[in-house]
Amino acid sequence: MQLGLIGLGKMGGNMAERLLLGGHQVVGFDFNAEAVARLTAAGNLGVSSLEDLARNLKGRKAIWIMVPQGDPVDETIARLLPLLNPGDILIDGGNSNYKDTMRRHKEVTAKGFAYVDVGTSGGVWGLKEGYSMMIGGDKEPVEYLSPIFEALAPGKDKGWGHVGPGGAGHFVKMVHNGIEYGLMQAYAEGFTILEKKEEFALNLPQISEIWRYGSVVRSWLLDLTSDALAGNPNLDGLQAYVVDSGEGRWTVFEAIDLNVSAPVITESVIRRIRSREENNFTDRMLAIMRNAFGGHAVKKG
């Protein structure tokens, strides 16, 4: 099966390579000419415009969009629709807000095309390990695309599934990322406690390796953490600045809307935001209040 792919960054490029290994040709476009050239050199077909992409797809077109969420998705869809035939499929494999996806699904299907949302997890390791895919949309196009999902997934019947109607895939991926935030925060706090117990001179890479086998806290995230600690046990050269893609925030908003208590995920999002504040005002306010009511010392400078 052919697949059009828009967005040939690290993840998109790896997806294209995995699909080629599975016998599926990718016709890819990116504004980065070097990324297009790499795609062609790897055995797929890189093109220089969306028009060329559509022209080189034979039969029923299926085009996977891997661009940043928000306006870039809407702009890409608007440029693609005049190039499609009835029944062709657009796939949003990025981290779109599920509410935007529900709107797009309604708009695109009303014009005679199919729209599928694929919450995709796996990052830079997807080429080797396969991708986890949470898929939303109508049954027929999802079944049509099943050979693509089987090639990208860790196994033919593992790591992917049709979870619901348009928007459901991105909703499940949103919650997945919220959980990921909480897991990361728990690991970070635990290893910090270990690091602060100076009298034991604990070896963090060693402990992470112990936990990887047989422990109830073992996970792929811990595997990656252990590798990172082995290469840089003191985290030298790193700043305490953590970005977020937005999905953790959306998960918190959704929890509030649904009257679901989600304190761990909420706090993990807040901690990420706080990591970006140098000499942040909040902590200085706490210090001056402690000084005011209890005479506790404050550090100046």
PDB file of C-alpha atoms in Angstrom:
ATOM      1  CA  MET A   1       0.000   0.000   0.000  1.00  0.00           C
ATOM      2  CA  GLN A   2       1.141   3.550  -0.712  1.00  0.00           C
ATOM      3  CA  LEU A   3       0.966   6.238   1.937  1.00  0.00           C
ATOM      4  CA  GLY A   4       1.432   9.972   1.591  1.00  0.00           C
ATOM      5  CA  LEU A   5       3.328  11.466   4.516  1.00  0.00           C
ATOM      6  CA  ILE A   6       3.556  15.162   5.317  1.00  0.00           C
ATOM      7  CA  GLY A   7       6.206  16.027   7.910  1.00  0.00           C
ATOM      8  CA  LEU A   8       9.544  14.233   7.692  1.00  0.00           C
ATOM      9  CA  GLY A   9      11.090  15.112  11.036  1.00  0.00           C
ATOM     10  CA  LYS A  10      12.782  12.466  13.167  1.00  0.00           C
ATOM     11  CA  MET A  11       9.562  10.617  13.952  1.00  0.00           C
ATOM     12  CA  GLY A  12       8.107  10.955  10.455  1.00  0.00           C
ATOM     13  CA  GLY A  13      11.352   9.791   8.876  1.00  0.00           C
ATOM     14  CA  ASN A  14      11.495   6.753  11.152  1.00  0.00           C
ATOM     15  CA  MET A  15       7.873   5.917  10.377  1.00  0.00           C
ATOM     16  CA  ALA A  16       8.618   6.047   6.660  1.00  0.00           C
ATOM     17  CA  GLU A  17      11.580   3.722   7.096  1.00  0.00           C
ATOM     18  CA  ARG A  18       9.560   1.226   9.137  1.00  0.00           C
ATOM     19  CA  LEU A  19       6.773   1.256   6.548  1.00  0.00           C
ATOM     20  CA  LEU A  20       9.257   0.590   3.749  1.00  0.00           C
ATOM     21  CA  LEU A  21      10.597  -2.397   5.689  1.00  0.00           C
ATOM     22  CA  GLY A  22       7.006  -3.626   5.864  1.00  0.00           C
ATOM     23  CA  GLY A  23       6.574  -3.379   2.104  1.00  0.00           C
ATOM     24  CA  HIS A  24       4.710  -0.062   1.932  1.00  0.00           C
ATOM     25  CA  GLN A  25       6.002   2.821  -0.169  1.00  0.00           C
ATOM     26  CA  VAL A  26       5.863   6.324   1.278  1.00  0.00           C
ATOM     27  CA  VAL A  27       5.509   9.437  -0.828  1.00  0.00           C
ATOM     28  CA  GLY A  28       6.699  12.205   1.458  1.00  0.00           C
ATOM     29  CA  PHE A  29       6.768  15.984   1.577  1.00  0.00           C
ATOM     30  CA  ASP A  30       8.477  18.405   3.940  1.00  0.00           C
ATOM     31  CA  PHE A  31       9.543  22.025   3.693  1.00  0.00           C
ATOM     32  CA  ASN A  32      13.026  20.815   4.651  1.00  0.00           C
ATOM     33  CA  ALA A  33      14.679  19.800   1.384  1.00  0.00           C
ATOM     34  CA  GLU A  34      17.308  17.725   3.213  1.00  0.00           C
ATOM     35  CA  ALA A  35      14.593  15.641   4.880  1.00  0.00           C
ATOM     36  CA  VAL A  36      12.991  15.024   1.479  1.00  0.00           C
ATOM     37  CA  ALA A  37      16.343  13.968   0.046  1.00  0.00           C
ATOM     38  CA  ARG A  38      16.938  11.558   2.959  1.00  0.00           C
ATOM     39  CA  LEU A  39      13.549   9.960   2.328  1.00  0.00           C
ATOM     40  CA  THR A  40      14.381   9.328  -1.323  1.00  0.00           C
ATOM     41  CA  ALA A  41      17.862   8.051  -0.482  1.00  0.00           C
ATOM     42  CA  ALA A  42      16.309   5.544   1.933  1.00  0.00           C
ATOM     43  CA  GLY A  43      14.211   4.054  -0.875  1.00  0.00           C
ATOM     44  CA  ASN A  44      10.967   5.977  -0.611  1.00  0.00           C
ATOM     45  CA  LEU A  45       9.887   8.919  -2.789  1.00  0.00           C
ATOM     46  CA  GLY A  46      10.394  12.490  -1.649  1.00  0.00           C
ATOM     47  CA  VAL A  47       8.514  15.268  -3.442  1.00  0.00           C
ATOM     48  CA  SER A  48       8.750  19.057  -3.448  1.00  0.00           C
ATOM     49  CA  SER A  49       5.081  20.024  -3.120  1.00  0.00           C
ATOM     50  CA  LEU A  50       1.703  18.815  -1.924  1.00  0.00           C
ATOM     51  CA  GLU A  51       0.569  18.758  -5.533  1.00  0.00           C
ATOM     52  CA  ASP A  52       3.405  16.373  -6.409  1.00  0.00           C
ATOM     53  CA  LEU A  53       2.547  14.239  -3.416  1.00  0.00           C
ATOM     54  CA  ALA A  54      -1.087  13.857  -4.484  1.00  0.00           C
ATOM     55  CA  ARG A  55      -0.079  13.261  -8.111  1.00  0.00           C
ATOM     56  CA  ASN A  56       2.221  10.381  -7.160  1.00  0.00           C
ATOM     57  CA  LEU A  57      -0.321   8.520  -5.040  1.00  0.00           C
ATOM     58  CA  LYS A  58      -2.144   5.886  -7.076  1.00  0.00           C
ATOM     59  CA  GLY A  59      -5.714   4.761  -6.479  1.00  0.00           C
ATOM     60  CA  ARG A  60      -7.394   5.692  -3.204  1.00  0.00           C
ATOM     61  CA  LYS A  61      -5.196   8.283  -1.522  1.00  0.00           C
ATOM     62  CA  ALA A  62      -4.265   8.005   2.151  1.00  0.00           C
ATOM     63  CA  ILE A  63      -2.245  10.954   3.481  1.00  0.00           C
ATOM     64  CA  TRP A  64      -0.744  10.966   6.980  1.00  0.00           C
ATOM     65  CA  ILE A  65      -0.211  14.462   8.405  1.00  0.00           C
ATOM     66  CA  MET A  66       2.617  14.886  10.942  1.00  0.00           C
ATOM     67  CA  VAL A  67       2.715  18.629  11.613  1.00  0.00           C
ATOM     68  CA  PRO A  68       2.389  20.685  14.834  1.00  0.00           C
ATOM     69  CA  GLN A  69      -1.101  20.847  16.318  1.00  0.00           C
ATOM     70  CA  GLY A  70      -3.371  23.836  15.738  1.00  0.00           C
ATOM     71  CA  ASP A  71      -3.327  26.098  12.677  1.00  0.00           C
ATOM     72  CA  PRO A  72      -0.689  24.065  10.774  1.00  0.00           C
ATOM     73  CA  VAL A  73      -3.089  21.098  10.670  1.00  0.00           C
ATOM     74  CA  ASP A  74      -6.007  23.219   9.434  1.00  0.00           C
ATOM     75  CA  GLU A  75      -3.808  24.910   6.841  1.00  0.00           C
ATOM     76  CA  THR A  76      -2.504  21.577   5.563  1.00  0.00           C
ATOM     77  CA  ILE A  77      -6.025  20.158   5.291  1.00  0.00           C
ATOM     78  CA  ALA A  78      -7.220  23.233   3.392  1.00  0.00           C
ATOM     79  CA  ARG A  79      -4.407  22.831   0.857  1.00  0.00           C
ATOM     80  CA  LEU A  80      -4.995  19.090   0.463  1.00  0.00           C
ATOM     81  CA  LEU A  81      -8.758  18.954  -0.005  1.00  0.00           C
ATOM     82  CA  PRO A  82      -8.746  20.314  -3.594  1.00  0.00           C
ATOM     83  CA  LEU A  83      -6.233  17.590  -4.479  1.00  0.00           C
ATOM     84  CA  LEU A  84      -8.365  14.676  -3.233  1.00  0.00           C
ATOM     85  CA  ASN A  85     -10.991  12.434  -4.759  1.00  0.00           C
ATOM     86  CA  PRO A  86     -14.158  11.310  -2.932  1.00  0.00           C
ATOM     87  CA  GLY A  87     -13.347   8.603  -0.401  1.00  0.00           C
ATOM     88  CA  ASP A  88      -9.682   9.575  -0.004  1.00  0.00           C
ATOM     89  CA  ILE A  89      -8.394   9.531   3.567  1.00  0.00           C
ATOM     90  CA  LEU A  90      -6.655  12.161   5.685  1.00  0.00           C
ATOM     91  CA  ILE A  91      -4.876  10.938   8.807  1.00  0.00           C
ATOM     92  CA  ASP A  92      -3.770  13.220  11.644  1.00  0.00           C
ATOM     93  CA  GLY A  93      -0.962  11.441  13.457  1.00  0.00           C
ATOM     94  CA  GLY A  94       0.169  14.461  15.481  1.00  0.00           C
ATOM     95  CA  ASN A  95      -0.749  15.652  18.957  1.00  0.00           C
ATOM     96  CA  SER A  96      -3.921  17.537  18.068  1.00  0.00           C
ATOM     97  CA  ASN A  97      -6.491  18.531  20.654  1.00  0.00           C
ATOM     98  CA  TYR A  98      -9.309  16.019  20.369  1.00  0.00           C
ATOM     99  CA  LYS A  99     -11.926  18.794  20.202  1.00  0.00           C
ATOM    100  CA  ASP A 100     -10.220  20.182  17.086  1.00  0.00           C
ATOM    101  CA  THR A 101     -10.153  16.652  15.691  1.00  0.00           C
ATOM    102  CA  MET A 102     -13.892  16.189  16.220  1.00  0.00           C
ATOM    103  CA  ARG A 103     -14.503  19.428  14.305  1.00  0.00           C
ATOM    104  CA  ARG A 104     -12.159  18.429  11.480  1.00  0.00           C
ATOM    105  CA  HIS A 105     -13.694  14.970  11.231  1.00  0.00           C
ATOM    106  CA  LYS A 106     -17.141  16.506  10.813  1.00  0.00           C
ATOM    107  CA  GLU A 107     -15.972  19.046   8.242  1.00  0.00           C
ATOM    108  CA  VAL A 108     -13.895  16.650   6.149  1.00  0.00           C
ATOM    109  CA  THR A 109     -16.417  13.803   6.086  1.00  0.00           C
ATOM    110  CA  ALA A 110     -19.191  16.252   5.119  1.00  0.00           C
ATOM    111  CA  LYS A 111     -17.198  16.948   1.943  1.00  0.00           C
ATOM    112  CA  GLY A 112     -17.039  13.275   0.997  1.00  0.00           C
ATOM    113  CA  PHE A 113     -13.612  12.361   2.363  1.00  0.00           C
ATOM    114  CA  ALA A 114     -12.547  10.213   5.324  1.00  0.00           C
ATOM    115  CA  TYR A 115     -10.732  11.502   8.396  1.00  0.00           C
ATOM    116  CA  VAL A 116      -8.829   9.336  10.870  1.00  0.00           C
ATOM    117  CA  ASP A 117      -7.005  10.486  14.003  1.00  0.00           C
ATOM    118  CA  VAL A 118      -4.076   8.462  15.290  1.00  0.00           C
ATOM    119  CA  GLY A 119      -2.614   9.239  18.692  1.00  0.00           C
ATOM    120  CA  THR A 120       0.927   7.993  18.151  1.00  0.00           C
ATOM    121  CA  SER A 121       3.444   7.101  20.867  1.00  0.00           C
ATOM    122  CA  GLY A 122       6.926   5.710  20.473  1.00  0.00           C
ATOM    123  CA  GLY A 123       9.078   8.739  19.792  1.00  0.00           C
ATOM    124  CA  VAL A 124      12.522   8.207  18.315  1.00  0.00           C
ATOM    125  CA  TRP A 125      12.437   4.529  19.332  1.00  0.00           C
ATOM    126  CA  GLY A 126       9.478   3.675  17.111  1.00  0.00           C
ATOM    127  CA  LEU A 127      11.645   2.519  14.212  1.00  0.00           C
ATOM    128  CA  LYS A 128      13.094  -0.289  16.341  1.00  0.00           C
ATOM    129  CA  GLU A 129      10.316  -0.963  18.862  1.00  0.00           C
ATOM    130  CA  GLY A 130       7.234  -0.086  16.816  1.00  0.00           C
ATOM    131  CA  TYR A 131       4.616   2.568  17.552  1.00  0.00           C
ATOM    132  CA  SER A 132       1.649   2.486  19.894  1.00  0.00           C
ATOM    133  CA  MET A 133      -1.358   3.855  18.008  1.00  0.00           C
ATOM    134  CA  MET A 134      -4.715   4.897  19.439  1.00  0.00           C
ATOM    135  CA  ILE A 135      -7.053   5.323  16.478  1.00  0.00           C
ATOM    136  CA  GLY A 136     -10.269   7.290  16.118  1.00  0.00           C
ATOM    137  CA  GLY A 137     -12.572   7.575  13.127  1.00  0.00           C
ATOM    138  CA  ASP A 138     -15.119   5.658  11.104  1.00  0.00           C
ATOM    139  CA  LYS A 139     -14.794   1.885  10.836  1.00  0.00           C
ATOM    140  CA  GLU A 140     -14.346   1.573   7.061  1.00  0.00           C
ATOM    141  CA  PRO A 141     -11.253   3.800   6.589  1.00  0.00           C
ATOM    142  CA  VAL A 142      -9.641   2.391   9.725  1.00  0.00           C
ATOM    143  CA  GLU A 143     -10.042  -1.145   8.384  1.00  0.00           C
ATOM    144  CA  TYR A 144      -8.720  -0.022   4.996  1.00  0.00           C
ATOM    145  CA  LEU A 145      -5.613   1.386   6.693  1.00  0.00           C
ATOM    146  CA  SER A 146      -5.020  -1.674   8.872  1.00  0.00           C
ATOM    147  CA  PRO A 147      -1.986  -2.871   6.827  1.00  0.00           C
ATOM    148  CA  ILE A 148      -0.311   0.475   7.597  1.00  0.00           C
ATOM    149  CA  PHE A 149      -1.065   0.203  11.303  1.00  0.00           C
ATOM    150  CA  GLU A 150       0.138  -3.404  11.409  1.00  0.00           C
ATOM    151  CA  ALA A 151       3.447  -2.402   9.792  1.00  0.00           C
ATOM    152  CA  LEU A 152       4.016   0.485  12.204  1.00  0.00           C
ATOM    153  CA  ALA A 153       2.945  -1.320  15.391  1.00  0.00           C
ATOM    154  CA  PRO A 154       5.172  -3.521  17.596  1.00  0.00           C
ATOM    155  CA  GLY A 155       3.231  -6.519  16.234  1.00  0.00           C
ATOM    156  CA  LYS A 156       0.435  -7.221  13.785  1.00  0.00           C
ATOM    157  CA  ASP A 157      -2.112  -7.445  16.599  1.00  0.00           C
ATOM    158  CA  LYS A 158      -0.210  -5.576  19.321  1.00  0.00           C
ATOM    159  CA  GLY A 159       0.090  -1.936  20.257  1.00  0.00           C
ATOM    160  CA  TRP A 160      -2.709  -0.498  18.135  1.00  0.00           C
ATOM    161  CA  GLY A 161      -6.460  -0.418  18.020  1.00  0.00           C
ATOM    162  CA  HIS A 162      -9.587   1.415  16.872  1.00  0.00           C
ATOM    163  CA  VAL A 163     -10.728   3.020  20.131  1.00  0.00           C
ATOM    164  CA  GLY A 164     -13.769   5.010  18.996  1.00  0.00           C
ATOM    165  CA  PRO A 165     -15.242   7.663  16.671  1.00  0.00           C
ATOM    166  CA  GLY A 166     -13.515  10.757  15.315  1.00  0.00           C
ATOM    167  CA  GLY A 167     -11.515  12.427  18.091  1.00  0.00           C
ATOM    168  CA  ALA A 168     -11.331   9.340  20.326  1.00  0.00           C
ATOM    169  CA  GLY A 169      -7.789   8.482  19.244  1.00  0.00           C
ATOM    170  CA  HIS A 170      -6.435  11.882  20.199  1.00  0.00           C
ATOM    171  CA  PHE A 171      -8.452  11.868  23.423  1.00  0.00           C
ATOM    172  CA  VAL A 172      -6.904   8.562  24.520  1.00  0.00           C
ATOM    173  CA  LYS A 173      -3.429   9.802  23.532  1.00  0.00           C
ATOM    174  CA  MET A 174      -4.027  12.967  25.579  1.00  0.00           C
ATOM    175  CA  VAL A 175      -4.760  10.926  28.709  1.00  0.00           C
ATOM    176  CA  HIS A 176      -1.798   8.656  27.890  1.00  0.00           C
ATOM    177  CA  ASN A 177       0.492  11.684  27.956  1.00  0.00           C
ATOM    178  CA  GLY A 178      -1.050  12.903  31.214  1.00  0.00           C
ATOM    179  CA  ILE A 179      -0.202   9.551  32.800  1.00  0.00           C
ATOM    180  CA  GLU A 180       3.293   9.827  31.344  1.00  0.00           C
ATOM    181  CA  TYR A 181       3.732  13.186  33.109  1.00  0.00           C
ATOM    182  CA  GLY A 182       2.826  11.608  36.455  1.00  0.00           C
ATOM    183  CA  LEU A 183       5.170   8.645  35.959  1.00  0.00           C
ATOM    184  CA  MET A 184       8.058  10.903  35.033  1.00  0.00           C
ATOM    185  CA  GLN A 185       7.456  13.135  38.040  1.00  0.00           C
ATOM    186  CA  ALA A 186       7.408  10.147  40.427  1.00  0.00           C
ATOM    187  CA  TYR A 187      10.675   8.771  39.042  1.00  0.00           C
ATOM    188  CA  ALA A 188      12.296  12.222  39.193  1.00  0.00           C
ATOM    189  CA  GLU A 189      11.258  12.777  42.813  1.00  0.00           C
ATOM    190  CA  GLY A 190      12.337   9.291  43.898  1.00  0.00           C
ATOM    191  CA  PHE A 191      15.785   9.569  42.355  1.00  0.00           C
ATOM    192  CA  THR A 192      16.195  13.029  43.883  1.00  0.00           C
ATOM    193  CA  ILE A 193      15.503  11.613  47.362  1.00  0.00           C
ATOM    194  CA  LEU A 194      18.133   8.946  46.733  1.00  0.00           C
ATOM    195  CA  GLU A 195      20.628  11.542  45.503  1.00  0.00           C
ATOM    196  CA  LYS A 196      20.125  13.729  48.578  1.00  0.00           C
ATOM    197  CA  LYS A 197      20.926  10.888  51.029  1.00  0.00           C
ATOM    198  CA  GLU A 198      24.616  11.727  50.931  1.00  0.00           C
ATOM    199  CA  GLU A 199      25.650   9.514  53.869  1.00  0.00           C
ATOM    200  CA  PHE A 200      24.867   6.388  51.824  1.00  0.00           C
ATOM    201  CA  ALA A 201      26.666   7.594  48.680  1.00  0.00           C
ATOM    202  CA  LEU A 202      24.083   5.777  46.599  1.00  0.00           C
ATOM    203  CA  ASN A 203      24.899   4.831  43.017  1.00  0.00           C
ATOM    204  CA  LEU A 204      21.863   5.942  41.007  1.00  0.00           C
ATOM    205  CA  PRO A 205      22.757   4.096  37.770  1.00  0.00           C
ATOM    206  CA  GLN A 206      23.195   0.898  39.796  1.00  0.00           C
ATOM    207  CA  ILE A 207      19.843   1.323  41.549  1.00  0.00           C
ATOM    208  CA  SER A 208      18.036   2.040  38.298  1.00  0.00           C
ATOM    209  CA  GLU A 209      19.479  -1.192  36.871  1.00  0.00           C
ATOM    210  CA  ILE A 210      18.313  -3.154  39.923  1.00  0.00           C
ATOM    211  CA  TRP A 211      14.796  -1.788  39.564  1.00  0.00           C
ATOM    212  CA  ARG A 212      14.620  -2.704  35.880  1.00  0.00           C
ATOM    213  CA  TYR A 213      14.273  -6.420  36.663  1.00  0.00           C
ATOM    214  CA  GLY A 214      11.572  -7.979  38.819  1.00  0.00           C
ATOM    215  CA  SER A 215      10.543  -4.711  40.452  1.00  0.00           C
ATOM    216  CA  VAL A 216       6.946  -3.507  40.389  1.00  0.00           C
ATOM    217  CA  VAL A 217       8.210  -0.107  39.172  1.00  0.00           C
ATOM    218  CA  ARG A 218      10.044  -1.507  36.141  1.00  0.00           C
ATOM    219  CA  SER A 219       9.018   0.051  32.838  1.00  0.00           C
ATOM    220  CA  TRP A 220      10.330   1.153  29.456  1.00  0.00           C
ATOM    221  CA  LEU A 221      10.570   4.658  30.897  1.00  0.00           C
ATOM    222  CA  LEU A 222      12.851   3.282  33.628  1.00  0.00           C
ATOM    223  CA  ASP A 223      14.923   1.490  30.966  1.00  0.00           C
ATOM    224  CA  LEU A 224      15.497   4.813  29.203  1.00  0.00           C
ATOM    225  CA  THR A 225      16.189   6.548  32.535  1.00  0.00           C
ATOM    226  CA  SER A 226      18.776   3.932  33.429  1.00  0.00           C
ATOM    227  CA  ASP A 227      20.558   4.428  30.094  1.00  0.00           C
ATOM    228  CA  ALA A 228      20.541   8.196  30.582  1.00  0.00           C
ATOM    229  CA  LEU A 229      21.944   7.945  34.120  1.00  0.00           C
ATOM    230  CA  ALA A 230      24.667   5.555  32.991  1.00  0.00           C
ATOM    231  CA  GLY A 231      25.840   8.161  30.495  1.00  0.00           C
ATOM    232  CA  ASN A 232      25.537  11.148  32.831  1.00  0.00           C
ATOM    233  CA  PRO A 233      25.005  10.106  36.491  1.00  0.00           C
ATOM    234  CA  ASN A 234      25.369  13.656  37.851  1.00  0.00           C
ATOM    235  CA  LEU A 235      23.222  15.236  35.097  1.00  0.00           C
ATOM    236  CA  ASP A 236      26.113  17.537  34.256  1.00  0.00           C
ATOM    237  CA  GLY A 237      25.391  20.307  31.776  1.00  0.00           C
ATOM    238  CA  LEU A 238      21.619  20.091  32.108  1.00  0.00           C
ATOM    239  CA  GLN A 239      19.297  22.893  33.136  1.00  0.00           C
ATOM    240  CA  ALA A 240      16.182  22.325  35.247  1.00  0.00           C
ATOM    241  CA  TYR A 241      13.901  23.388  32.395  1.00  0.00           C
ATOM    242  CA  VAL A 242      11.194  20.987  31.256  1.00  0.00           C
ATOM    243  CA  VAL A 243       8.927  21.725  28.289  1.00  0.00           C
ATOM    244  CA  ASP A 244       5.473  20.277  27.684  1.00  0.00           C
ATOM    245  CA  SER A 245       3.580  19.523  24.476  1.00  0.00           C
ATOM    246  CA  GLY A 246       0.252  20.694  25.886  1.00  0.00           C
ATOM    247  CA  GLU A 247      -1.430  17.335  26.275  1.00  0.00           C
ATOM    248  CA  GLY A 248      -0.794  17.186  30.006  1.00  0.00           C
ATOM    249  CA  ARG A 249      -2.579  20.508  30.393  1.00  0.00           C
ATOM    250  CA  TRP A 250      -5.487  19.305  28.259  1.00  0.00           C
ATOM    251  CA  THR A 251      -5.772  16.209  30.449  1.00  0.00           C
ATOM    252  CA  VAL A 252      -6.046  18.382  33.556  1.00  0.00           C
ATOM    253  CA  PHE A 253      -8.690  20.601  31.944  1.00  0.00           C
ATOM    254  CA  GLU A 254     -10.674  17.528  30.926  1.00  0.00           C
ATOM    255  CA  ALA A 255     -10.435  16.058  34.420  1.00  0.00           C
ATOM    256  CA  ILE A 256     -11.899  19.269  35.845  1.00  0.00           C
ATOM    257  CA  ASP A 257     -14.698  19.277  33.244  1.00  0.00           C
ATOM    258  CA  LEU A 258     -15.529  15.653  34.110  1.00  0.00           C
ATOM    259  CA  ASN A 259     -15.279  16.184  37.885  1.00  0.00           C
ATOM    260  CA  VAL A 260     -12.432  13.688  38.102  1.00  0.00           C
ATOM    261  CA  SER A 261      -9.798  14.195  40.796  1.00  0.00           C
ATOM    262  CA  ALA A 262      -6.374  13.960  39.132  1.00  0.00           C
ATOM    263  CA  PRO A 263      -3.917  15.519  41.628  1.00  0.00           C
ATOM    264  CA  VAL A 264      -0.807  13.610  40.498  1.00  0.00           C
ATOM    265  CA  ILE A 265      -1.136  14.556  36.830  1.00  0.00           C
ATOM    266  CA  THR A 266      -2.092  18.127  37.764  1.00  0.00           C
ATOM    267  CA  GLU A 267       0.902  18.584  40.048  1.00  0.00           C
ATOM    268  CA  SER A 268       3.272  17.114  37.465  1.00  0.00           C
ATOM    269  CA  VAL A 269       2.092  19.697  34.921  1.00  0.00           C
ATOM    270  CA  ILE A 270       2.536  22.506  37.450  1.00  0.00           C
ATOM    271  CA  ARG A 271       6.051  21.310  38.278  1.00  0.00           C
ATOM    272  CA  ARG A 272       6.996  21.451  34.598  1.00  0.00           C
ATOM    273  CA  ILE A 273       5.763  25.019  34.345  1.00  0.00           C
ATOM    274  CA  ARG A 274       7.618  25.963  37.504  1.00  0.00           C
ATOM    275  CA  SER A 275      10.869  24.510  36.167  1.00  0.00           C
ATOM    276  CA  ARG A 276      10.989  27.371  33.670  1.00  0.00           C
ATOM    277  CA  GLU A 277      11.048  30.123  36.281  1.00  0.00           C
ATOM    278  CA  GLU A 278      14.465  31.339  37.338  1.00  0.00           C
ATOM    279  CA  ASN A 279      14.425  32.661  40.895  1.00  0.00           C
ATOM    280  CA  ASN A 280      10.652  32.365  40.649  1.00  0.00           C
ATOM    281  CA  PHE A 281       8.380  34.851  42.369  1.00  0.00           C
ATOM    282  CA  THR A 282       6.285  32.133  44.029  1.00  0.00           C
ATOM    283  CA  ASP A 283       9.145  30.743  46.113  1.00  0.00           C
ATOM    284  CA  ARG A 284      10.315  34.227  47.018  1.00  0.00           C
ATOM    285  CA  MET A 285       6.789  34.977  48.246  1.00  0.00           C
ATOM    286  CA  LEU A 286       6.864  31.841  50.397  1.00  0.00           C
ATOM    287  CA  ALA A 287      10.206  32.871  51.891  1.00  0.00           C
ATOM    288  CA  ILE A 288       9.068  36.384  52.776  1.00  0.00           C
ATOM    289  CA  MET A 289       5.820  35.068  54.355  1.00  0.00           C
ATOM    290  CA  ARG A 290       7.775  32.616  56.544  1.00  0.00           C
ATOM    291  CA  ASN A 291       9.994  35.486  57.576  1.00  0.00           C
ATOM    292  CA  ALA A 292       6.984  37.667  58.361  1.00  0.00           C
ATOM    293  CA  PHE A 293       5.097  35.257  60.601  1.00  0.00           C
ATOM    294  CA  GLY A 294       7.943  33.276  62.115  1.00  0.00           C
ATOM    295  CA  GLY A 295      11.062  35.323  61.729  1.00  0.00           C
ATOM    296  CA  HIS A 296      12.625  32.617  59.610  1.00  0.00           C
ATOM    297  CA  ALA A 297      15.799  33.578  57.818  1.00  0.00           C
ATOM    298  CA  VAL A 298      15.688  34.454  54.123  1.00  0.00           C
ATOM    299  CA  LYS A 299      18.502  34.184  51.607  1.00  0.00           C
ATOM    300  CA  LYS A 300      19.256  37.330  49.670  1.00  0.00           C
ATOM    301  CA  GLY A 301      21.022  37.879  46.393  1.00  0.00           C
TER     302      GLY A 301
END
